[in-house]
Amino acid sequence: AFITIKVSEKSKSVFIDPGATGTNGDGSRENPLTSWENLSFESHTSYFFQRSSSIEAKGTLIDDKKNMVFGAYGIGERPKIRFDAAVNSFKLRGCDGYVISDLDLTSSTDPNRILETYSNNFTINNCIISHAGMGMRGSGDDGKILFSTFHDVNRDGIYLTNDALNLEIGNCHFFNINMRYMENAPNTGYGEATGDAIQLEGANCSGARIHHNIMDRHNTGHKFNLIINGFRDGVGSTDIIIEHNVSIGPKDTNEQPGSGFYIVAVGPTSRYNEFIDAPTAYANVSRDAIAHHNIIRNSKNGFGVGKNTMIINNNTFYDVDYCVGMWPDGEGGQFKNNI
């Protein structure tokens, strides 16, 4: 996956190759640094790691450094950065404009989270993030998470809260999510396994675009693939489009079975998505939600409509027990041209 990264004229580049020998370690491409501990993080600086290399890193906090780039150089697989930390592996706070691209971020210690970020205008592209309590946690407006894989996490793949305006999550793959469920499956309680592929919790996420993702929860129960609790301070998020995603699972459970999507917002549109093997494909608690041209396969319930209205048109149902169910105090909606 390729994206265009604009680099400031003020920026400088630092190269890191842990396998290099005979180098004086000045950070140039000819004489790269060889360890994470030798890095000094500065604004307007790009840090490039040698492809097919593996580097060990301690938990790292970077504060108020702008427009940094973390990427790869050379030929081969994504560089692997393996964090040894108990809580936060890599935390970026106030680091607006950062880019993380073409890296494999993992851990040897199963920390609370691999990446924690409280920054705006960030980009995460073509990365692998794995083996932690959460893949990514934080907040920030104008963020892009693209062409990346999140796997083998105990709870959430992505968890964002507070401010997340104009967020884009696209072309990502999520699997082995909410793995705490496996600790006592199939008897794991709801409160013991509370992870989702993507959770936007209490977030102002107006303008969100969530598209072309594969969210696979076929092997773990409870919760959701995508949950948007898009109300903050009583104001609902608007202009949310969720399209061209594949949602598999979550696995059915006796206690509080989950659903593919659970959406609480104002006027969200879900279109061209495919839901497979879910207890409920889409649980809607939004006002004026629209769902069209979705495919629901092998699920107990198609749409569960909460207290508010929903327009459900031009969708296709295969092997579904109940296409639409409404809560007793629901306000109604529209159901047309469905197959």
XYZ file of C-alpha atoms in Angstrom:
339
model
C 0.000 0.000 0.000
C 1.354 3.395 -0.956
C 0.463 6.805 0.405
C 2.037 10.188 -0.269
C 3.827 11.709 2.710
C 4.691 15.390 2.618
C 7.959 16.032 4.406
C 8.868 19.501 5.624
C 11.916 21.193 4.123
C 13.158 21.470 7.715
C 13.045 17.728 8.263
C 16.026 15.462 8.648
C 16.343 11.687 8.356
C 17.787 9.171 10.798
C 18.490 5.555 9.757
C 18.502 2.572 12.120
C 19.870 -0.903 11.332
C 20.370 -3.161 14.370
C 22.360 -5.604 12.270
C 24.879 -3.082 10.998
C 28.557 -3.535 11.817
C 31.526 -1.270 11.367
C 29.414 1.856 11.748
C 30.183 4.948 13.736
C 26.436 5.383 14.297
C 25.918 8.957 13.190
C 22.433 8.060 11.907
C 23.163 8.497 8.228
C 22.212 5.758 5.786
C 25.881 4.863 5.409
C 26.440 4.785 9.182
C 23.084 3.945 10.797
C 22.287 3.790 14.457
C 22.050 0.241 15.785
C 19.727 0.412 18.817
C 16.499 2.038 19.958
C 18.252 3.494 23.010
C 20.441 5.623 20.749
C 17.441 7.440 19.297
C 16.635 11.037 20.197
C 13.145 12.034 19.075
C 12.709 15.489 17.578
C 10.123 17.396 15.566
C 10.381 17.375 11.759
C 12.505 14.221 11.802
C 12.058 10.939 9.915
C 13.223 7.661 11.457
C 13.756 4.823 8.983
C 14.364 1.230 10.089
C 16.115 -1.343 7.903
C 13.671 -3.805 6.352
C 13.835 -7.439 7.529
C 15.463 -6.284 10.755
C 14.252 -6.709 14.330
C 14.940 -4.248 17.104
C 14.191 -4.417 20.833
C 12.692 -1.324 22.442
C 11.732 -0.181 25.916
C 8.438 1.559 26.628
C 8.700 5.010 25.061
C 6.816 8.284 25.642
C 7.233 11.123 23.157
C 5.760 14.516 24.110
C 5.003 17.510 21.872
C 7.139 16.625 18.876
C 5.492 17.562 15.579
C 5.585 16.009 12.110
C 7.662 12.941 12.835
C 7.799 9.995 10.430
C 8.538 6.400 11.429
C 9.103 4.208 8.389
C 11.214 1.613 6.604
C 14.058 1.580 4.088
C 15.773 -1.056 2.011
C 14.320 -4.325 0.682
C 12.449 -7.045 2.549
C 9.784 -7.509 5.194
C 8.516 -4.783 7.475
C 11.011 -3.978 10.235
C 9.860 -5.471 13.531
C 9.957 -3.309 16.640
C 9.453 -5.505 19.697
C 8.557 -3.538 22.813
C 9.382 -4.656 26.326
C 6.923 -2.716 28.485
C 4.284 -3.381 31.115
C 1.739 -0.696 30.223
C 2.312 1.545 27.188
C 4.773 0.402 24.583
C 4.796 3.465 22.347
C 2.975 6.625 23.477
C 2.714 9.765 21.347
C 1.214 12.738 23.171
C 0.749 16.074 21.424
C 2.704 14.797 18.416
C 0.473 16.233 15.694
C 1.190 15.222 12.131
C 3.055 12.003 12.889
C 3.210 9.132 10.391
C 3.884 5.456 11.195
C 4.244 3.403 8.022
C 5.477 -0.048 6.983
C 6.362 -1.251 10.487
C 5.553 -4.369 12.522
C 4.880 -3.259 16.099
C 4.634 -6.061 18.645
C 5.691 -6.954 22.168
C 7.354 -9.608 24.229
C 5.468 -8.725 27.422
C 1.756 -8.447 26.473
C 1.444 -4.799 27.646
C -1.852 -2.940 28.065
C -1.459 -1.480 24.598
C 1.074 -1.283 21.784
C 0.301 2.238 20.593
C -1.229 5.033 22.646
C -1.760 8.297 20.836
C -3.238 11.654 21.785
C -2.380 13.626 18.666
C -4.148 15.136 15.669
C -3.627 14.691 11.941
C -1.869 11.347 12.316
C -1.427 8.540 9.789
C -0.876 4.830 10.431
C -0.277 3.007 7.161
C 0.595 -0.551 6.162
C 1.527 -1.607 9.691
C 1.063 -4.762 11.749
C 0.108 -4.222 15.402
C -0.168 -7.310 17.595
C 0.210 -9.056 20.956
C -1.105 -6.676 23.594
C -4.150 -5.880 25.675
C -5.143 -3.371 22.998
C -3.626 -2.670 19.646
C -4.193 1.081 19.732
C -5.841 3.461 22.186
C -6.242 7.228 22.280
C -7.910 10.163 20.594
C -7.241 12.748 17.925
C -8.922 14.557 15.051
C -8.170 13.986 11.358
C -6.551 10.596 11.884
C -6.065 7.957 9.185
C -5.555 4.254 9.892
C -5.049 2.506 6.562
C -3.946 -0.860 5.106
C -2.961 -2.169 8.540
C -3.470 -5.441 10.423
C -4.429 -5.787 14.083
C -4.289 -9.272 15.550
C -3.816 -11.289 18.727
C -5.012 -8.672 21.174
C -6.814 -9.441 24.433
C -9.403 -6.680 24.082
C -9.787 -4.036 21.356
C -7.941 -3.707 18.094
C -8.596 0.069 18.021
C -10.139 2.035 20.906
C -10.601 5.774 20.439
C -12.496 8.200 22.662
C -13.200 11.916 23.158
C -12.176 13.755 19.976
C -11.976 11.760 16.765
C -13.365 14.082 14.091
C -12.970 13.098 10.439
C -11.474 9.742 11.334
C -10.742 7.321 8.492
C -10.209 3.592 9.052
C -9.836 1.812 5.747
C -8.541 -1.398 4.188
C -7.556 -2.864 7.552
C -7.742 -6.479 8.745
C -8.688 -7.506 12.283
C -8.474 -11.071 13.584
C -7.878 -12.864 16.893
C -9.555 -9.955 18.678
C -10.928 -10.105 22.254
C -8.757 -13.128 22.949
C -9.588 -13.024 26.660
C -12.702 -14.887 25.592
C -10.530 -17.928 24.900
C -9.334 -18.180 28.503
C -12.534 -19.898 29.675
C -14.448 -20.492 26.450
C -17.292 -21.195 26.004
C -18.055 -20.163 29.581
C -16.233 -16.829 29.585
C -18.511 -14.157 31.067
C -19.397 -10.952 29.267
C -17.444 -8.837 31.752
C -14.332 -10.937 31.251
C -14.078 -10.400 27.492
C -14.948 -6.858 26.486
C -12.994 -6.282 23.287
C -14.085 -5.137 19.824
C -12.263 -4.837 16.542
C -13.020 -1.083 16.493
C -14.528 0.891 19.365
C -15.276 4.619 19.252
C -16.430 5.248 22.819
C -18.030 8.506 23.943
C -16.388 10.035 20.916
C -17.108 13.106 18.851
C -16.519 11.227 15.620
C -18.520 13.260 13.114
C -17.225 12.797 9.596
C -15.967 9.269 10.268
C -15.358 7.037 7.249
C -14.964 3.332 8.006
C -14.526 1.348 4.817
C -13.125 -1.789 3.142
C -12.126 -3.446 6.414
C -12.286 -7.146 7.308
C -13.313 -7.577 10.946
C -13.152 -11.267 11.855
C -14.499 -12.318 15.259
C -15.556 -15.839 14.267
C -13.581 -17.427 17.114
C -14.391 -15.101 20.044
C -17.729 -14.212 21.606
C -19.316 -11.121 23.231
C -19.253 -7.483 22.189
C -18.932 -6.305 18.586
C -16.808 -5.937 15.515
C -17.613 -2.223 15.271
C -19.114 -0.187 18.088
C -19.717 3.543 17.821
C -20.980 5.292 20.952
C -20.953 8.607 19.159
C -22.475 10.886 21.787
C -20.284 13.254 23.768
C -21.685 15.769 26.247
C -25.160 14.940 24.957
C -24.344 15.822 21.336
C -24.533 13.088 18.730
C -21.953 12.548 16.010
C -23.180 13.043 12.439
C -22.039 12.404 8.857
C -20.792 8.867 9.548
C -20.450 6.491 6.601
C -19.651 2.802 7.076
C -19.238 0.988 3.764
C -17.714 -1.993 1.948
C -16.720 -3.795 5.159
C -16.847 -7.519 5.892
C -17.974 -8.322 9.426
C -17.587 -11.962 10.552
C -19.047 -12.946 13.924
C -18.785 -12.425 16.836
C -19.229 -16.007 17.926
C -22.620 -16.724 19.456
C -22.820 -17.029 23.263
C -25.522 -17.877 25.768
C -24.848 -14.761 27.821
C -25.278 -11.393 26.080
C -24.462 -12.419 22.514
C -22.878 -9.646 20.507
C -23.439 -8.203 17.050
C -21.445 -7.197 14.019
C -22.193 -3.470 14.360
C -23.576 -1.519 17.325
C -24.114 2.102 16.361
C -25.275 5.061 18.481
C -25.099 8.301 16.474
C -27.282 10.648 14.415
C -28.091 9.662 10.837
C -25.282 7.139 10.206
C -25.246 5.413 6.813
C -24.209 1.763 6.474
C -24.006 0.521 2.916
C -22.441 -2.251 0.843
C -21.299 -4.158 3.941
C -21.413 -7.943 4.330
C -22.293 -9.550 7.668
C -21.530 -13.249 8.184
C -22.292 -15.619 11.086
C -23.418 -13.067 13.660
C -25.953 -13.426 16.480
C -27.212 -10.035 15.243
C -25.703 -8.383 12.201
C -26.483 -4.750 13.063
C -27.808 -3.413 16.381
C -29.008 0.129 15.858
C -29.611 2.646 18.639
C -29.167 5.693 16.389
C -31.595 8.353 15.282
C -32.472 8.326 11.585
C -30.032 5.581 10.644
C -29.907 4.361 7.048
C -28.863 0.875 5.927
C -28.933 -0.070 2.257
C -27.375 -2.603 -0.111
C -25.932 -4.711 2.709
C -25.725 -8.522 2.647
C -26.518 -10.540 5.772
C -25.618 -14.251 5.771
C -26.068 -17.097 8.263
C -27.156 -14.914 11.162
C -29.880 -15.282 13.759
C -30.995 -11.673 13.415
C -30.438 -9.140 10.677
C -31.209 -5.713 12.102
C -32.095 -4.989 15.707
C -33.730 -1.563 15.840
C -33.678 0.246 19.165
C -35.740 3.171 20.364
C -35.212 5.295 17.267
C -36.099 5.154 13.607
C -34.195 3.300 10.898
C -34.533 3.077 7.121
C -33.678 -0.420 5.882
C -33.908 -0.696 2.096
C -32.401 -2.815 -0.691
C -30.609 -5.313 1.559
C -30.246 -9.041 0.939
C -30.727 -11.734 3.594
C -29.476 -15.338 3.296
C -30.263 -17.961 5.956
C -31.365 -15.416 8.539
C -33.918 -16.368 11.213
C -35.321 -12.860 11.751
C -34.604 -10.092 9.258
C -35.640 -7.177 11.487
C -36.560 -6.931 15.163
C -37.668 -3.796 16.992
C -37.560 -2.965 20.671
C -41.032 -2.563 22.237
C -40.537 1.210 22.589
C -39.102 1.670 19.086
C -40.418 4.524 16.938
C -40.568 2.613 13.650
C -38.917 3.141 10.318
C -38.987 1.847 6.765
C -38.361 -1.608 5.309
C -38.519 -1.711 1.509
C -37.112 -3.577 -1.487
C -35.246 -6.124 0.602
C -34.727 -9.706 -0.530
